[in-house]
PDB file of C-alpha atoms and ligand atoms in Angstrom:
ATOM      1  CA  MET F   1       0.160  -0.538  -0.131  1.00  0.00           C
ATOM      2  CA  ILE F   2       1.432   3.333  -1.289  1.00  0.00           C
ATOM      3  CA  ASN F   3       0.477   6.992   1.057  1.00  0.00           C
ATOM      4  CA  ASN F   4       0.851   9.911   0.977  1.00  0.00           C
ATOM      5  CA  ARG F   5       0.500  10.937   4.479  1.00  0.00           C
ATOM      6  CA  LYS F   6       2.323  13.252   6.208  1.00  0.00           C
ATOM      7  CA  THR F   7       3.446  10.883   9.208  1.00  0.00           C
ATOM      8  CA  LEU F   8       2.642  11.974  12.877  1.00  0.00           C
ATOM      9  CA  ILE F   9       6.068  11.502  14.910  1.00  0.00           C
ATOM     10  CA  SER F  10       5.755  10.805  18.992  1.00  0.00           C
ATOM     11  CA  PRO F  11       8.153  10.737  21.258  1.00  0.00           C
ATOM     12  CA  SER F  12       8.830   8.446  24.148  1.00  0.00           C
ATOM     13  CA  ILE F  13      10.177  10.824  26.821  1.00  0.00           C
ATOM     14  CA  LEU F  14      10.418   6.729  27.827  1.00  0.00           C
ATOM     15  CA  SER F  15      13.528   7.155  26.623  1.00  0.00           C
ATOM     16  CA  ALA F  16      14.657   9.881  27.373  1.00  0.00           C
ATOM     17  CA  ASP F  17      17.259  11.295  31.359  1.00  0.00           C
ATOM     18  CA  PHE F  18      14.354  11.587  34.006  1.00  0.00           C
ATOM     19  CA  ALA F  19      17.154  13.604  35.612  1.00  0.00           C
ATOM     20  CA  ARG F  20      16.336  16.959  33.427  1.00  0.00           C
ATOM     21  CA  LEU F  21      12.673  16.065  32.047  1.00  0.00           C
ATOM     22  CA  GLY F  22      12.112  19.119  30.738  1.00  0.00           C
ATOM     23  CA  GLU F  23      14.690  19.340  29.030  1.00  0.00           C
ATOM     24  CA  GLU F  24      14.307  16.365  26.526  1.00  0.00           C
ATOM     25  CA  VAL F  25      10.681  17.481  26.039  1.00  0.00           C
ATOM     26  CA  ARG F  26      11.563  21.140  24.595  1.00  0.00           C
ATOM     27  CA  ALA F  27      14.987  18.937  23.067  1.00  0.00           C
ATOM     28  CA  VAL F  28      12.495  16.985  21.043  1.00  0.00           C
ATOM     29  CA  ASP F  29       9.915  19.463  20.097  1.00  0.00           C
ATOM     30  CA  ALA F  30      11.962  21.528  18.455  1.00  0.00           C
ATOM     31  CA  ALA F  31      14.405  18.167  17.016  1.00  0.00           C
ATOM     32  CA  GLY F  32      10.653  17.965  14.839  1.00  0.00           C
ATOM     33  CA  ALA F  33       8.088  16.353  16.684  1.00  0.00           C
ATOM     34  CA  ASP F  34       4.941  16.527  16.491  1.00  0.00           C
ATOM     35  CA  MET F  35       3.281  14.701  19.655  1.00  0.00           C
ATOM     36  CA  ILE F  36       4.516  14.505  23.331  1.00  0.00           C
ATOM     37  CA  HIS F  37       4.572  10.445  24.282  1.00  0.00           C
ATOM     38  CA  ILE F  38       4.171  10.095  27.698  1.00  0.00           C
ATOM     39  CA  ASP F  39       3.843   6.928  28.944  1.00  0.00           C
ATOM     40  CA  VAL F  40       1.710   6.623  32.142  1.00  0.00           C
ATOM     41  CA  MET F  41       2.553   2.987  33.909  1.00  0.00           C
ATOM     42  CA  ASP F  42       1.343   1.155  37.335  1.00  0.00           C
ATOM     43  CA  GLY F  43       3.241  -1.748  38.426  1.00  0.00           C
ATOM     44  CA  HIS F  44      -0.569  -3.680  37.839  1.00  0.00           C
ATOM     45  CA  PHE F  45      -0.841  -3.661  34.514  1.00  0.00           C
ATOM     46  CA  VAL F  46       2.493  -4.322  33.556  1.00  0.00           C
ATOM     47  CA  PRO F  47       5.004  -4.679  35.287  1.00  0.00           C
ATOM     48  CA  ASN F  48       6.178  -0.935  35.793  1.00  0.00           C
ATOM     49  CA  ILE F  49       6.311   2.171  37.374  1.00  0.00           C
ATOM     50  CA  THR F  50       6.947   5.290  35.715  1.00  0.00           C
ATOM     51  CA  ILE F  51       4.844   8.961  35.609  1.00  0.00           C
ATOM     52  CA  GLY F  52       2.160  10.127  37.116  1.00  0.00           C
ATOM     53  CA  PRO F  53      -0.558  12.921  36.740  1.00  0.00           C
ATOM     54  CA  ASP F  54       1.648  15.725  38.785  1.00  0.00           C
ATOM     55  CA  VAL F  55       4.846  15.333  36.976  1.00  0.00           C
ATOM     56  CA  LEU F  56       2.654  14.944  33.790  1.00  0.00           C
ATOM     57  CA  ALA F  57       0.919  19.027  34.776  1.00  0.00           C
ATOM     58  CA  ALA F  58       4.472  19.951  35.593  1.00  0.00           C
ATOM     59  CA  LEU F  59       6.262  18.797  32.011  1.00  0.00           C
ATOM     60  CA  LYS F  60       3.540  21.005  30.092  1.00  0.00           C
ATOM     61  CA  PRO F  61       4.660  24.520  30.717  1.00  0.00           C
ATOM     62  CA  HIS F  62       7.825  23.268  28.011  1.00  0.00           C
ATOM     63  CA  SER F  63       5.968  22.231  25.076  1.00  0.00           C
ATOM     64  CA  GLN F  64       2.645  23.225  22.192  1.00  0.00           C
ATOM     65  CA  LYS F  65       2.389  19.994  20.947  1.00  0.00           C
ATOM     66  CA  PRO F  66      -0.333  17.687  22.708  1.00  0.00           C
ATOM     67  CA  PHE F  67       0.157  15.123  24.988  1.00  0.00           C
ATOM     68  CA  ASP F  68      -0.176  11.614  24.083  1.00  0.00           C
ATOM     69  CA  VAL F  69      -1.152  10.247  26.782  1.00  0.00           C
ATOM     70  CA  HIS F  70      -0.630   6.553  27.347  1.00  0.00           C
ATOM     71  CA  LEU F  71      -2.749   5.060  30.549  1.00  0.00           C
ATOM     72  CA  MET F  72      -1.292   1.559  31.012  1.00  0.00           C
ATOM     73  CA  ILE F  73      -2.996   1.259  34.477  1.00  0.00           C
ATOM     74  CA  SER F  74      -6.246  -0.580  35.539  1.00  0.00           C
ATOM     75  CA  PRO F  75      -7.792   0.709  36.702  1.00  0.00           C
ATOM     76  CA  VAL F  76      -8.863   3.671  34.694  1.00  0.00           C
ATOM     77  CA  ASP F  77     -11.520   5.116  34.826  1.00  0.00           C
ATOM     78  CA  GLN F  78     -10.907   7.239  38.702  1.00  0.00           C
ATOM     79  CA  TYR F  79      -7.870   8.407  37.098  1.00  0.00           C
ATOM     80  CA  ILE F  80      -9.310  10.130  33.884  1.00  0.00           C
ATOM     81  CA  ASP F  81      -9.949  13.833  34.945  1.00  0.00           C
ATOM     82  CA  ALA F  82      -6.352  13.765  36.864  1.00  0.00           C
ATOM     83  CA  PHE F  83      -4.801  13.397  33.449  1.00  0.00           C
ATOM     84  CA  ILE F  84      -6.991  15.591  31.821  1.00  0.00           C
ATOM     85  CA  ASP F  85      -6.837  18.831  34.242  1.00  0.00           C
ATOM     86  CA  ALA F  86      -2.709  17.940  34.178  1.00  0.00           C
ATOM     87  CA  GLY F  87      -2.269  18.802  30.261  1.00  0.00           C
ATOM     88  CA  ALA F  88      -3.165  15.535  28.232  1.00  0.00           C
ATOM     89  CA  ASP F  89      -4.362  16.240  24.896  1.00  0.00           C
ATOM     90  CA  ILE F  90      -4.772  12.795  23.296  1.00  0.00           C
ATOM     91  CA  LEU F  91      -5.719  10.143  26.019  1.00  0.00           C
ATOM     92  CA  THR F  92      -5.229   6.204  25.298  1.00  0.00           C
ATOM     93  CA  ILE F  93      -6.861   3.274  26.930  1.00  0.00           C
ATOM     94  CA  HIS F  94      -6.520  -0.175  26.791  1.00  0.00           C
ATOM     95  CA  PRO F  95      -9.427  -1.921  26.804  1.00  0.00           C
ATOM     96  CA  GLU F  96      -8.748  -4.669  29.114  1.00  0.00           C
ATOM     97  CA  ALA F  97      -7.588  -1.992  31.948  1.00  0.00           C
ATOM     98  CA  GLY F  98     -11.685  -1.808  33.540  1.00  0.00           C
ATOM     99  CA  PRO F  99     -14.882  -3.327  32.764  1.00  0.00           C
ATOM    100  CA  HIS F 100     -16.772  -1.166  31.440  1.00  0.00           C
ATOM    101  CA  PHE F 101     -14.251   0.448  27.733  1.00  0.00           C
ATOM    102  CA  HIS F 102     -16.939   2.394  25.676  1.00  0.00           C
ATOM    103  CA  ARG F 103     -17.784   3.999  28.853  1.00  0.00           C
ATOM    104  CA  THR F 104     -14.385   5.090  30.189  1.00  0.00           C
ATOM    105  CA  ILE F 105     -13.840   6.310  26.241  1.00  0.00           C
ATOM    106  CA  GLN F 106     -17.448   8.248  26.475  1.00  0.00           C
ATOM    107  CA  ALA F 107     -16.197  10.567  29.886  1.00  0.00           C
ATOM    108  CA  ILE F 108     -13.078  10.967  27.767  1.00  0.00           C
ATOM    109  CA  LYS F 109     -14.940  12.426  24.936  1.00  0.00           C
ATOM    110  CA  LYS F 110     -17.116  13.945  27.315  1.00  0.00           C
ATOM    111  CA  ARG F 111     -14.612  16.407  28.778  1.00  0.00           C
ATOM    112  CA  GLY F 112     -13.748  17.828  25.126  1.00  0.00           C
ATOM    113  CA  ILE F 113      -9.833  16.079  24.607  1.00  0.00           C
ATOM    114  CA  LYS F 114      -9.326  13.354  21.840  1.00  0.00           C
ATOM    115  CA  ALA F 115      -9.842   9.617  23.199  1.00  0.00           C
ATOM    116  CA  GLY F 116      -7.836   6.807  21.619  1.00  0.00           C
ATOM    117  CA  VAL F 117      -7.926   3.216  22.126  1.00  0.00           C
ATOM    118  CA  VAL F 118      -4.471   0.857  22.833  1.00  0.00           C
ATOM    119  CA  LEU F 119      -4.059  -2.628  21.638  1.00  0.00           C
ATOM    120  CA  ASN F 120      -2.174  -5.501  23.193  1.00  0.00           C
ATOM    121  CA  PRO F 121      -0.039  -7.853  20.518  1.00  0.00           C
ATOM    122  CA  GLY F 122      -2.249 -10.195  21.884  1.00  0.00           C
ATOM    123  CA  THR F 123      -5.662  -7.817  21.412  1.00  0.00           C
ATOM    124  CA  PRO F 124      -7.657  -8.481  18.170  1.00  0.00           C
ATOM    125  CA  ALA F 125      -8.800  -5.649  16.092  1.00  0.00           C
ATOM    126  CA  ASP F 126     -11.887  -6.126  16.026  1.00  0.00           C
ATOM    127  CA  ILE F 127     -12.178  -4.889  19.313  1.00  0.00           C
ATOM    128  CA  VAL F 128     -12.472  -1.451  18.221  1.00  0.00           C
ATOM    129  CA  ASP F 129     -15.424  -2.016  16.029  1.00  0.00           C
ATOM    130  CA  TYR F 130     -18.328  -0.022  18.805  1.00  0.00           C
ATOM    131  CA  VAL F 131     -16.653   2.465  19.470  1.00  0.00           C
ATOM    132  CA  MET F 132     -14.346   3.022  15.854  1.00  0.00           C
ATOM    133  CA  ASP F 133     -17.395   6.606  15.923  1.00  0.00           C
ATOM    134  CA  MET F 134     -15.900   7.654  18.532  1.00  0.00           C
ATOM    135  CA  VAL F 135     -11.793   7.176  18.838  1.00  0.00           C
ATOM    136  CA  ASP F 136      -9.786  10.073  17.664  1.00  0.00           C
ATOM    137  CA  MET F 137      -6.732   7.564  17.644  1.00  0.00           C
ATOM    138  CA  ILE F 138      -5.849   3.783  17.660  1.00  0.00           C
ATOM    139  CA  LEU F 139      -2.521   3.104  19.058  1.00  0.00           C
ATOM    140  CA  VAL F 140      -1.031  -0.189  17.869  1.00  0.00           C
ATOM    141  CA  MET F 141       1.122  -2.048  20.316  1.00  0.00           C
ATOM    142  CA  SER F 142       4.453  -3.680  19.038  1.00  0.00           C
ATOM    143  CA  VAL F 143       5.983  -5.021  21.711  1.00  0.00           C
ATOM    144  CA  ASN F 144       3.918  -6.147  24.512  1.00  0.00           C
ATOM    145  CA  PRO F 145       3.445  -2.671  26.958  1.00  0.00           C
ATOM    146  CA  GLY F 146       6.193  -1.385  30.044  1.00  0.00           C
ATOM    147  CA  PHE F 147       9.401  -1.088  28.349  1.00  0.00           C
ATOM    148  CA  GLY F 148      11.094   0.734  26.067  1.00  0.00           C
ATOM    149  CA  GLY F 149      14.155  -0.875  23.828  1.00  0.00           C
ATOM    150  CA  GLN F 150      12.061  -4.381  22.794  1.00  0.00           C
ATOM    151  CA  SER F 151      12.289  -5.403  19.597  1.00  0.00           C
ATOM    152  CA  PHE F 152       9.454  -5.085  17.453  1.00  0.00           C
ATOM    153  CA  ILE F 153       6.967  -7.939  16.311  1.00  0.00           C
ATOM    154  CA  PRO F 154       6.242  -8.448  12.777  1.00  0.00           C
ATOM    155  CA  ASN F 155       2.644 -10.180  12.773  1.00  0.00           C
ATOM    156  CA  GLN F 156       1.318  -6.492  13.294  1.00  0.00           C
ATOM    157  CA  LEU F 157       1.590  -5.478  10.302  1.00  0.00           C
ATOM    158  CA  ASP F 158      -1.668  -7.538   9.314  1.00  0.00           C
ATOM    159  CA  LYS F 159      -3.235  -4.958  12.092  1.00  0.00           C
ATOM    160  CA  ILE F 160      -2.091  -2.149  10.930  1.00  0.00           C
ATOM    161  CA  SER F 161      -3.762  -2.935   7.489  1.00  0.00           C
ATOM    162  CA  ARG F 162      -7.171  -4.158   8.430  1.00  0.00           C
ATOM    163  CA  LEU F 163      -7.407  -1.412  10.962  1.00  0.00           C
ATOM    164  CA  ARG F 164      -6.539   1.013   8.703  1.00  0.00           C
ATOM    165  CA  ASP F 165      -9.192  -0.299   6.339  1.00  0.00           C
ATOM    166  CA  LYS F 166     -11.417   0.000   9.086  1.00  0.00           C
ATOM    167  CA  ILE F 167     -10.699   3.695   9.048  1.00  0.00           C
ATOM    168  CA  GLU F 168     -10.701   4.154   5.946  1.00  0.00           C
ATOM    169  CA  ALA F 169     -14.262   2.631   6.547  1.00  0.00           C
ATOM    170  CA  THR F 170     -15.566   5.128   8.959  1.00  0.00           C
ATOM    171  CA  GLY F 171     -14.623   7.937   6.206  1.00  0.00           C
ATOM    172  CA  ARG F 172     -13.442   9.308   9.982  1.00  0.00           C
ATOM    173  CA  ASP F 173     -10.233  11.400  10.574  1.00  0.00           C
ATOM    174  CA  ILE F 174      -8.935   8.889  13.203  1.00  0.00           C
ATOM    175  CA  ILE F 175      -4.903   8.838  14.047  1.00  0.00           C
ATOM    176  CA  LEU F 176      -3.204   4.756  13.387  1.00  0.00           C
ATOM    177  CA  GLU F 177      -0.197   5.155  15.853  1.00  0.00           C
ATOM    178  CA  VAL F 178       2.596   2.245  16.474  1.00  0.00           C
ATOM    179  CA  ASP F 179       4.618   1.754  20.052  1.00  0.00           C
ATOM    180  CA  GLY F 180       6.784  -0.558  20.501  1.00  0.00           C
ATOM    181  CA  GLY F 181      10.529  -1.353  18.988  1.00  0.00           C
ATOM    182  CA  VAL F 182       9.867   1.530  15.934  1.00  0.00           C
ATOM    183  CA  ASN F 183      13.073   2.026  14.233  1.00  0.00           C
ATOM    184  CA  ALA F 184      15.087   3.726  10.697  1.00  0.00           C
ATOM    185  CA  LEU F 185      13.949  -0.414   9.430  1.00  0.00           C
ATOM    186  CA  THR F 186      10.700  -1.132  10.852  1.00  0.00           C
ATOM    187  CA  ALA F 187       8.967   2.984  10.452  1.00  0.00           C
ATOM    188  CA  PRO F 188       8.817   2.206   6.664  1.00  0.00           C
ATOM    189  CA  GLN F 189       6.837  -1.008   7.445  1.00  0.00           C
ATOM    190  CA  CYS F 190       4.191   0.830   9.548  1.00  0.00           C
ATOM    191  CA  ILE F 191       3.354   3.101   7.075  1.00  0.00           C
ATOM    192  CA  ALA F 192       3.690   1.051   4.723  1.00  0.00           C
ATOM    193  CA  ALA F 193       0.980  -0.828   5.992  1.00  0.00           C
ATOM    194  CA  GLY F 194      -1.015   1.978   6.933  1.00  0.00           C
ATOM    195  CA  ALA F 195       0.869   3.990   9.390  1.00  0.00           C
ATOM    196  CA  ASN F 196       0.183   7.468   9.665  1.00  0.00           C
ATOM    197  CA  ALA F 197       1.974   8.194  13.527  1.00  0.00           C
ATOM    198  CA  LEU F 198       4.957   6.518  15.189  1.00  0.00           C
ATOM    199  CA  VAL F 199       5.910   6.607  18.456  1.00  0.00           C
ATOM    200  CA  ALA F 200       9.834   6.171  19.528  1.00  0.00           C
ATOM    201  CA  GLY F 201      12.138   5.867  22.392  1.00  0.00           C
ATOM    202  CA  SER F 202      15.064   4.316  22.116  1.00  0.00           C
ATOM    203  CA  ALA F 203      15.056   5.743  18.207  1.00  0.00           C
ATOM    204  CA  VAL F 204      14.419   8.891  18.474  1.00  0.00           C
ATOM    205  CA  PHE F 205      16.825   9.692  22.510  1.00  0.00           C
ATOM    206  CA  LYS F 206      19.426   7.405  21.068  1.00  0.00           C
ATOM    207  CA  GLY F 207      22.796   9.629  20.594  1.00  0.00           C
ATOM    208  CA  ALA F 208      21.845  13.303  22.708  1.00  0.00           C
ATOM    209  CA  GLY F 209      21.907  15.347  20.158  1.00  0.00           C
ATOM    210  CA  ASN F 210      20.744  13.850  17.546  1.00  0.00           C
ATOM    211  CA  TYR F 211      16.800  14.379  18.254  1.00  0.00           C
ATOM    212  CA  ALA F 212      16.172  16.083  15.031  1.00  0.00           C
ATOM    213  CA  GLU F 213      17.959  13.400  12.611  1.00  0.00           C
ATOM    214  CA  ASN F 214      16.749  10.567  13.961  1.00  0.00           C
ATOM    215  CA  ILE F 215      12.860  12.037  13.331  1.00  0.00           C
ATOM    216  CA  ALA F 216      13.141  12.766  10.428  1.00  0.00           C
ATOM    217  CA  VAL F 217      15.244   9.644   9.513  1.00  0.00           C
ATOM    218  CA  LEU F 218      11.681   8.042  11.367  1.00  0.00           C
ATOM    219  CA  ARG F 219       9.239   9.913   9.622  1.00  0.00           C
ATOM    220  CA  GLY F 220      11.355   8.770   5.763  1.00  0.00           C
ATOM    221  CA  ALA F 221      12.429  12.917   5.475  1.00  0.00           C
ATOM    222  CA  GLN F 222      15.930  12.408   5.579  1.00  0.00           C
ATOM    223  CA  GLN F 223      16.767  12.789   1.878  1.00  0.00           C
ATOM    224  CA  ARG F 224      15.718  16.242   1.974  1.00  0.00           C
ATOM    225  CA  SER F 225      18.634  17.680   3.808  1.00  0.00           C
ATOM    226  CA  THR F 226      20.416  15.911   1.295  1.00  0.00           C
ATOM    227  CA  ALA F 227      17.826  17.897  -1.659  1.00  0.00           C
TER     228      ALA F 227
HETATM  229  C1  DX5 R 301       5.700   0.623  26.123  1.00  0.00           C
HETATM  230  C2  DX5 R 301       5.858   1.751  26.182  1.00  0.00           C
HETATM  231  C3  DX5 R 301       6.523   2.371  24.755  1.00  0.00           C
HETATM  232  C4  DX5 R 301       8.037   2.326  24.731  1.00  0.00           C
HETATM  233  C5  DX5 R 301       8.030   2.630  23.455  1.00  0.00           C
HETATM  234  O1  DX5 R 301       5.288  -0.211  26.642  1.00  0.00           O
HETATM  235  O2  DX5 R 301       4.437   2.656  25.143  1.00  0.00           O
HETATM  236  O3  DX5 R 301       5.939   4.178  24.600  1.00  0.00           O
HETATM  237  O4  DX5 R 301       8.456   3.912  24.946  1.00  0.00           O
HETATM  238  O5  DX5 R 301      10.383   2.497  23.214  1.00  0.00           O
HETATM  239  P1  DX5 R 301      10.764   1.596  22.327  1.00  0.00           P
HETATM  240  O6  DX5 R 301      10.606   2.934  21.664  1.00  0.00           O
HETATM  241  O7  DX5 R 301      12.250   2.490  22.726  1.00  0.00           O
HETATM  242  O8  DX5 R 301      10.116   0.798  21.632  1.00  0.00           O
HETATM  243 ZN1   ZN R 302       3.389   3.866  24.849  1.00  0.00          ZN
END
């Protein structure tokens, strides 16, 4: 499949220097990030603990770009308002994170921000079917959530293609994002399968000072510098 969509890049600050988070957010913003991806983990839904609403609020003044907040917490419902109040522009939730997935999406939309669904590698594409009229983003996990620096699971490319077809069938402008193991090799595969947004942690934050080049490579725009 060939597509001409602009690929949005959402650097995951999970791979940033946590002692200098504000500075790192400013750096990826200046380097061309389209969104800032914030991985929220609770040590229960996933085996790692990261960032809460207070850290999100502290980072918010450091970038005007949309904060793409990936909630890996369960139960999730009682924390929705805190993350929206802290500055989330897009909240993505896993269907497995609560008993009433549709209601959780409704609650996010009611607050006037964008809502997204995140699919684990073992979660089928069809789980989005009855929320397609509400969601603004579908996020395909190409690793099992919990840690940065894992290897891309290739069979998720088929899921990306199926989801692209579902999105086209709605006629709605739903972002199709991929998260996990996205690098210079796998990014073009995701884009060819129909993704129009890529999360990348280790591939963006590697090599201090090279963030702009790292982002351009993922977006496939590296040829611009030689044009
Ligand atoms: C994993 C997170 C990812 C992670 C990606 O649970 O959701 O956002 O930071 O890291 P890389 O790009 O290193 O695979
Ligand atoms: Zn993530």
